[in-house]
Coordinates of C-alpha atoms and ligand atoms in Angstrom, one line a residue:
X1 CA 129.6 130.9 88.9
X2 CA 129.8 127.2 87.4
X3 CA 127.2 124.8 89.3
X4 CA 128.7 121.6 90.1
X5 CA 128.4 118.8 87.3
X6 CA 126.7 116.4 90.5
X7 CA 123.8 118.8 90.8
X8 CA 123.1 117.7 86.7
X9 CA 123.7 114.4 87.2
X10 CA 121.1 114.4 90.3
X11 CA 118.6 115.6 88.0
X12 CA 118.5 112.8 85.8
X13 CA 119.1 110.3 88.3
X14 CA 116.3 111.4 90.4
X15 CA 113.9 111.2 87.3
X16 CA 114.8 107.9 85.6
X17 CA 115.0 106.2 89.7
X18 CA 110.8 108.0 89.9
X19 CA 109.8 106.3 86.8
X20 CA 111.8 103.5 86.6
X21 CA 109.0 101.7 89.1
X22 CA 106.7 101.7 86.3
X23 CA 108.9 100.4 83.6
X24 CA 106.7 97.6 82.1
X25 CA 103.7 98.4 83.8
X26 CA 101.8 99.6 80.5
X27 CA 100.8 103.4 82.1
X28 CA 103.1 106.1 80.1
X29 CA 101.1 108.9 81.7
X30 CA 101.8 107.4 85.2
X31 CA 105.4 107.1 84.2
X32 CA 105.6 110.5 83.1
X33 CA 103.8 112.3 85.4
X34 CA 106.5 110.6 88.1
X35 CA 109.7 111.6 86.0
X36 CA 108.3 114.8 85.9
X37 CA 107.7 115.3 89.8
X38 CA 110.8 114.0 90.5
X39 CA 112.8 116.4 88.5
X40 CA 110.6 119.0 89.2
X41 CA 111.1 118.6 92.8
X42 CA 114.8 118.3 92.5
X43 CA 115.3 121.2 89.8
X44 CA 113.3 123.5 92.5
X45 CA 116.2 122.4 95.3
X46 CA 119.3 124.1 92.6
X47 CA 120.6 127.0 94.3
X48 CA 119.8 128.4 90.6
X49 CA 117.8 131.0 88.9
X50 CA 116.4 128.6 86.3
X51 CA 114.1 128.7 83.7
X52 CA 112.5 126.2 81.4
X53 CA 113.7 126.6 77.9
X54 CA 112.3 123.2 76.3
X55 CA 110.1 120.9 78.5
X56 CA 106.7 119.3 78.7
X57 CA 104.6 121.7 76.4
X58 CA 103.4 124.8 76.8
X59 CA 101.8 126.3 79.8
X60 CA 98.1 125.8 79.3
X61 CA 98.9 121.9 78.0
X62 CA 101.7 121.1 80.7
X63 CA 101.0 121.7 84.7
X64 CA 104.7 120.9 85.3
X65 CA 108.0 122.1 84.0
X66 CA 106.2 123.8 81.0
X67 CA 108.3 126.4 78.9
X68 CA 108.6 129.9 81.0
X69 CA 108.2 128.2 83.8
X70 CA 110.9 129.1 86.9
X71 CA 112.9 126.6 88.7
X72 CA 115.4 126.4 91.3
X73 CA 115.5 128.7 94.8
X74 CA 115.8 131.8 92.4
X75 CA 119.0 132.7 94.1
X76 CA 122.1 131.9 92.0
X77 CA 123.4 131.7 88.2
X78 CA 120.6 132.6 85.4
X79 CA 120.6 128.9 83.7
X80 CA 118.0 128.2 80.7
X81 CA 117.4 124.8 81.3
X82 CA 116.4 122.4 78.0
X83 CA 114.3 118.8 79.9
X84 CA 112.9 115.6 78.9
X85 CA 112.4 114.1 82.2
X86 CA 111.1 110.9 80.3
X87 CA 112.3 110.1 76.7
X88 CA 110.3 107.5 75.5
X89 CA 107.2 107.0 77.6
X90 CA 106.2 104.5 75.7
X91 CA 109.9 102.6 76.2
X92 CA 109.1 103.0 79.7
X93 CA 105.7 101.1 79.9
X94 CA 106.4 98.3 77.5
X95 CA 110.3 98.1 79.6
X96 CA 111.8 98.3 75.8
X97 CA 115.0 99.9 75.4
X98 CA 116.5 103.3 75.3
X99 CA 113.9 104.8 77.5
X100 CA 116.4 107.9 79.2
X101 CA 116.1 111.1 81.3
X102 CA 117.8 113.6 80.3
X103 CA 118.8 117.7 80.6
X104 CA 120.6 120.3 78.8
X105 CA 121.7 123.5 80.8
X106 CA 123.3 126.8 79.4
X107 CA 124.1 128.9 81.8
X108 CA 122.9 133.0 80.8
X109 CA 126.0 134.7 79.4
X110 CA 128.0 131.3 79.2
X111 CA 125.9 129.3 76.8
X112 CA 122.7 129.0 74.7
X113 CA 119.9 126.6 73.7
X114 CA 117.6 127.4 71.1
X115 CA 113.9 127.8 71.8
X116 CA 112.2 125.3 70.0
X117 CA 109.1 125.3 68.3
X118 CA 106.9 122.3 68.8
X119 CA 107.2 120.8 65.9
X120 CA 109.0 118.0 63.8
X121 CA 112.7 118.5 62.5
X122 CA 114.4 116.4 60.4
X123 CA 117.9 115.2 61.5
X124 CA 121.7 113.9 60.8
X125 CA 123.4 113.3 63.9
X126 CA 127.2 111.6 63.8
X127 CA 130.2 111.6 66.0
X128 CA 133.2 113.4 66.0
X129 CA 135.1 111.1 63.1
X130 CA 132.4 112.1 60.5
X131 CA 132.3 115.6 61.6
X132 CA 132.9 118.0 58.6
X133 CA 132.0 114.6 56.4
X134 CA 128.6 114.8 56.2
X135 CA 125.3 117.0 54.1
X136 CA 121.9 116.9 54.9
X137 CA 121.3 117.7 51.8
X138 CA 122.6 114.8 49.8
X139 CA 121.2 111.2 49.6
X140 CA 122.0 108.5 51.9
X141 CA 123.9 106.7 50.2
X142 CA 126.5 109.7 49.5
X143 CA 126.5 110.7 53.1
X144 CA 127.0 106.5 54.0
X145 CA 129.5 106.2 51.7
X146 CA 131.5 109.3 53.2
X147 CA 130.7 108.3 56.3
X148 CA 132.2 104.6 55.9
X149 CA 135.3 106.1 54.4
X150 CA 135.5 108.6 57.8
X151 CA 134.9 105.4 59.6
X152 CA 137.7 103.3 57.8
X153 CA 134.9 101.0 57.6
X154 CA 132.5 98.7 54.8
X155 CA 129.5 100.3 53.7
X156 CA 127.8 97.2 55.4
X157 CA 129.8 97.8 59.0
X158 CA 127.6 101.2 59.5
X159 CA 124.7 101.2 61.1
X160 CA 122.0 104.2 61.1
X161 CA 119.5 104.3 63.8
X162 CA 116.0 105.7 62.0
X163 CA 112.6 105.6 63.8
X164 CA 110.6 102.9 62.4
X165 CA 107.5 105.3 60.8
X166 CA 106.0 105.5 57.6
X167 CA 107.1 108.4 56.6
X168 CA 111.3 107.1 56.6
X169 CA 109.7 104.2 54.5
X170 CA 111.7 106.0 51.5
X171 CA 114.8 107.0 53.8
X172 CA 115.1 102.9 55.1
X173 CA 115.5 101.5 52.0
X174 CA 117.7 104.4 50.4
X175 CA 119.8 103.0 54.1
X176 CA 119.4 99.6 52.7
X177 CA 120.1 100.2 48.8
X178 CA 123.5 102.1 49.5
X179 CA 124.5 98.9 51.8
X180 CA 124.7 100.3 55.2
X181 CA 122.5 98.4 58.2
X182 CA 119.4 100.2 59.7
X183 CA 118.5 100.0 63.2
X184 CA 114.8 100.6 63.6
X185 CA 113.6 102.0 66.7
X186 CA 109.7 102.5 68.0
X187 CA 110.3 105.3 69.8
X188 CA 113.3 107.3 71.3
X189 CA 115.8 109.3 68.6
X190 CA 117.1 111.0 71.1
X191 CA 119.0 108.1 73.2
X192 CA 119.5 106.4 69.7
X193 CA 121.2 110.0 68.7
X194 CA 123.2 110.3 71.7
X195 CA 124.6 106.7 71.0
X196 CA 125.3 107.6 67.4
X197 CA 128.0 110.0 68.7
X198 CA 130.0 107.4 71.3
X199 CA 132.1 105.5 69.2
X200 CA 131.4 102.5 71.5
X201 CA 127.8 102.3 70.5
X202 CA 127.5 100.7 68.0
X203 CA 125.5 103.0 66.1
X204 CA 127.0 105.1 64.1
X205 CA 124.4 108.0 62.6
X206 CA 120.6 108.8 63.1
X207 CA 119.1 109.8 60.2
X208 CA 115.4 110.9 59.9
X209 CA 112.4 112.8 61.2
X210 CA 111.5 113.4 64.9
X211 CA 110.9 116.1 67.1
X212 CA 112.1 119.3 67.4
X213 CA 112.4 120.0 71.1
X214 CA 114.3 117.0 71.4
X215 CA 116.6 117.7 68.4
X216 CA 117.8 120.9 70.0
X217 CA 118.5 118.5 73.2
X218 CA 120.2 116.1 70.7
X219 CA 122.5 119.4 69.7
X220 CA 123.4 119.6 73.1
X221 CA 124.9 116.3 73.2
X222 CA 126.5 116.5 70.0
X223 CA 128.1 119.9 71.0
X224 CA 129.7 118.1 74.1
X225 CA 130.6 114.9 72.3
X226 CA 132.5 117.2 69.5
X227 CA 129.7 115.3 66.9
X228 CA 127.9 116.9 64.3
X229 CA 124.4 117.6 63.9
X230 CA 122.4 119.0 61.4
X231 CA 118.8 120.0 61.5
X232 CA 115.4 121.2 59.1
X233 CA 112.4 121.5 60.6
X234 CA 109.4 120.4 59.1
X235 CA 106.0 121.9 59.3
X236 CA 102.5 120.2 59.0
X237 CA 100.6 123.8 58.7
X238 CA 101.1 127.0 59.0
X239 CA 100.8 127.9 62.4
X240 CA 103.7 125.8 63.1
X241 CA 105.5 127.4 60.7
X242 CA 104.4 131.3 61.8
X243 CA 105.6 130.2 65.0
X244 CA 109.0 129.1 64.1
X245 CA 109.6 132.5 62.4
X246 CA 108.5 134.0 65.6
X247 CA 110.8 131.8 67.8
X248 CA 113.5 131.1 65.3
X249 CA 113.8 133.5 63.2
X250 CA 115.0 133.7 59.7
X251 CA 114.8 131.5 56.8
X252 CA 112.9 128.7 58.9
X253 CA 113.3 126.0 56.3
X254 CA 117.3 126.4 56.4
X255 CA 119.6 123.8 57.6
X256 CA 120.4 124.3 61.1
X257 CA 123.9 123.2 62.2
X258 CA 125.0 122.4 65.9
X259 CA 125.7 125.5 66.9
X260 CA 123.1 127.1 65.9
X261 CA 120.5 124.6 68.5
X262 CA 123.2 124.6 71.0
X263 CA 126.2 126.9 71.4
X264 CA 129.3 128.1 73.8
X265 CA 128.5 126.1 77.1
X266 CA 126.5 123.5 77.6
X267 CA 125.8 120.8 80.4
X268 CA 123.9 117.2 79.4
X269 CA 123.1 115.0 81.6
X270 CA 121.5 111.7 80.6
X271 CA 120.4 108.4 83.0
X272 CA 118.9 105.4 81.6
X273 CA 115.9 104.2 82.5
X274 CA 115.5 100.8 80.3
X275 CA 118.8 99.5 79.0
X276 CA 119.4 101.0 76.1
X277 CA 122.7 101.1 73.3
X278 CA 124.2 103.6 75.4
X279 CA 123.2 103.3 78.8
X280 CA 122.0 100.4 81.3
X281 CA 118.3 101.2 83.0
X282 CA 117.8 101.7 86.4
X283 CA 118.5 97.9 88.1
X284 CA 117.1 97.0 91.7
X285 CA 119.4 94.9 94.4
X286 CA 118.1 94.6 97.6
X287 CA 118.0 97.9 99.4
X288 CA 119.4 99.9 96.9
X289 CA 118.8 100.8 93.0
X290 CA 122.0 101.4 90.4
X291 CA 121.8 104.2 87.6
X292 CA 124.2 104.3 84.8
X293 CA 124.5 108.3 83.7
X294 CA 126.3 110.4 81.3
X295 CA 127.4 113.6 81.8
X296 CA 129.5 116.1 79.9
X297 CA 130.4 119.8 79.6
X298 CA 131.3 121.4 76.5
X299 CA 133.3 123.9 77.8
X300 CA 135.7 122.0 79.5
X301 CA 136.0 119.0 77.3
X302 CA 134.8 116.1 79.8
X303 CA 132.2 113.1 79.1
X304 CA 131.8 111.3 82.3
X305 CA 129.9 108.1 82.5
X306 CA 128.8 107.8 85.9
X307 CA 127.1 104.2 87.5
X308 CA 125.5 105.7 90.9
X309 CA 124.1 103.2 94.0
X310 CA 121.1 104.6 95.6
X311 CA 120.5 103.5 98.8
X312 CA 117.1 102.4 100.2
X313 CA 116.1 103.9 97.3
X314 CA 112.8 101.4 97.8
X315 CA 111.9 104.1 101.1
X316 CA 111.8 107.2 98.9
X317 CA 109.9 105.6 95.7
X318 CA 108.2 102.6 96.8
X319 CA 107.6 100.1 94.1
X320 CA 103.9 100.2 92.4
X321 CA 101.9 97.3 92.2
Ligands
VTB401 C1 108.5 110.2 68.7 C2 109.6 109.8 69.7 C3 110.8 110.5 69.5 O1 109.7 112.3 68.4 O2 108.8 109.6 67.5 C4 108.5 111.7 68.4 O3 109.8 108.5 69.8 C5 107.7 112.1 67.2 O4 107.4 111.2 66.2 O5 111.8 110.2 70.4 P1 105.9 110.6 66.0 O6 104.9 111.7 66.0 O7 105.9 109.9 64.7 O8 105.6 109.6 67.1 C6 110.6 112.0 69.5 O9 109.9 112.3 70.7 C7 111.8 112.9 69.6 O10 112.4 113.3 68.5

C-alpha cells in the first residue's frame, strides 16, 4: 500500500508553519519544541504503522519523536520514518537562511534508511551530473577539477557549500587553492546538501563534516534526486565508535555510498522555514501563510516542488509575541 505523497508533504508543512512564528525571535528551544509538536501531532494522524528511525535523540534525552518511538494510528503500512522537524534551530531564531523541515520515509519491505549512530560523518554530496565523477578519498582539488569538467564548467564557476567550523579550516582553503568558490554556512548541511543536488541551486557540492543522522537524511535526498553521496563517520571516543559497530555493522570507518544510508524506496519531504538556496521560508499575507515544499519519491522518479496557501493559518498557530 503506497501512502499518498500529500500525507509527506503535510508533515513538513505542518512543522516549518509551527516554528516559523518564532523565526527571529532568538529561542531555538521554543522553536524546536513547536516543530516537533506539530509533526508529532500530525505523524500520529497517518493512517500508518510508523516508527522513528532517526529523530530528536534517544529516548531518555528526547520526550518527543525519539528513535523507537511509534507514530501514526498503528493501522496501515510498516513505514520507518527518518525526521528533522527543525534543521537548523539556530537559522530559525536568528531568521538566517536555510532553516527547513524535513522527513524521509521507507516503507518496510519497499525501502530502507539506515539507523544512525549519533555521531559526526564526514560528507560529499553532488547531483546527478557528477554522479560516478567523484572520490571521497581524493583531495579537493581532484574531485573540483572532475567535478568542473562534469559540469562543463571553470574551476572558479563551482561552488561548495562547507559549514564554516574550525575543523574544515584545512578543507576551505584546499576549496580555495584548487579555484573553486566556498559557500560558508553557520549552521544547516543538510538544506545546503539538498541544494547541492538541484541543478538550479547554485550550489554545486557540500563537502565536509556534520552529522550523522542528518547525512543519512541527506542520502535520502540524494537517492531521489539520482545525486551521489558519499559518507565516513567520524568518531570522538570510543563509545561512539562501539556503537556504530553495533548499529552499523562492519568496517565502521569505510566509505559509505548512497545506497548504503538510503536504499530501494524512499519518500523526502522538505518545507522551508527561512528562505534558503533551495526553498523560500514560510511568508505571512493576511489571513493565510505560504510554504514552498519539495517532495520526491525514488521509486517512481518524481521531484515535486510544491508552494502551499494555508488558510487562517494565524487561528491554528497564533503569532508569539
Ligand atoms: C551542525 C548543524 C548541521 O550538524 O553543524 C551539526 O548545523 C554538527 O556540527 O546542520 P557542530 O557540532 O560543529 O555544530 C548538522 O546538524 C547536520 O549535519
Amino acid at each position: 500500500m503506497t501512502i499518498p505523497t500529500i500525507e509527506y508533504l503535510g508533515v513538513t508543512e505542518s512543522a516549518a508553519l509551527a516554528c516559523s512564528r518564532w523565526v527571529g525571535k532568538g529561542d531555538k528551544d521554543a522553536a524546536d519544541e513547536a516543530a516537533t509538536t506539530a509533526m508529532r501531532s500530525f505523524l500520529n494522524d497517518m493512517a500508518i504503522d510508523g516508527v522513528i528511525c532517526i529523530g530528536e535523540g534517544e529516548r531518555d534525552e528526547a520526550p518527543m519523536l525519539y528513535i523507537g518511538e511509534k507514530v501514526g494510528t498503528g493501522v496501515g503500512p510498516k513505514v520507518s520514518i527518518a525526521v528533522d522537524p527543525l534543521e537548523g534551530t539556530n537559522l530559525c531564531s536568528n531568521g538566517t537562511a536555510n532553516a527547513i523541515s524535513v522527513l524521509a520515509a521507507a516503507v518496510e519491505g519497499q525501502g530502507r534508511l539506515m539507523a544512525a549512530p549519533d555521531c559526526y560523518m564526514e560528507k560529499l554530496v553532488v547531483g546527478r551530473e557528477c554522479r560516478g565523477v567523484v572520490d571521497i578519498t581524493l583531495s579537493p582539488r581532484i574531485n573540483i577539477n572532475l567535478m568542473a569538467k562534469a559540469l562543463g564548467k571553470d574551476v572558479g564557476e563551482v561552488t561548495v557549500g562547507v559549514l564554516d567550523r574550525e575543523r574544515h579550516d584545512r578543507l576551505i582553503a584546499q576549496i580555495r587553492e584548487a579555484g573553486a568558490r566556498v559557500m560558508l554556512i553557520s549552521d544547516g548541511d543538510l538544506s545546503v546538501a539538498i541544494a547541492a543536488l538541484d541543478p538550479e541551486s547554485g550550489v554545486d557540492a557540500l563537502m565536509g563534516t556534520g552529522g550523522a543522522p542528518e547525512g543519512v537524511i541527506t542520502a535520502a535526498a540524494t537517492l531521489c534526486y539520482g545525486g551521489e553521496m558519499q559518507g565516513r563517520l567520524v568518531f570522538s571516543n570510543d563509545d561512539q565508535r562501539e556503537r556504530a559497530e553495533r548499529m552499523v555493522g562492519g568496517n565502521v570507518d569505510r566509505v559509505m555510498v548512497t545506497t548504503e544510508m538510503a536504499e530501494g524506496h524512499v519518500v523526502f519531504a522538505a518545507t522551508g522555514v527561512t528562505d534558503g538556496n533551495l526553498l523560500r521560508g514560510v511568508r505571512f499575507r493576511r489571513g493565510f501563510a505560504i510554504t514552498e515544499s519539495i517532495v520526491m519519491r525514488s521509486a517512481q522518479g518524481t521531484i515535486r516542488r510544491v508552494e502551499t496557501k494555508h488558510l487562517d493559518e494565524e487561528l491554528r498557530h497564533p503569532p508569539c509575541n
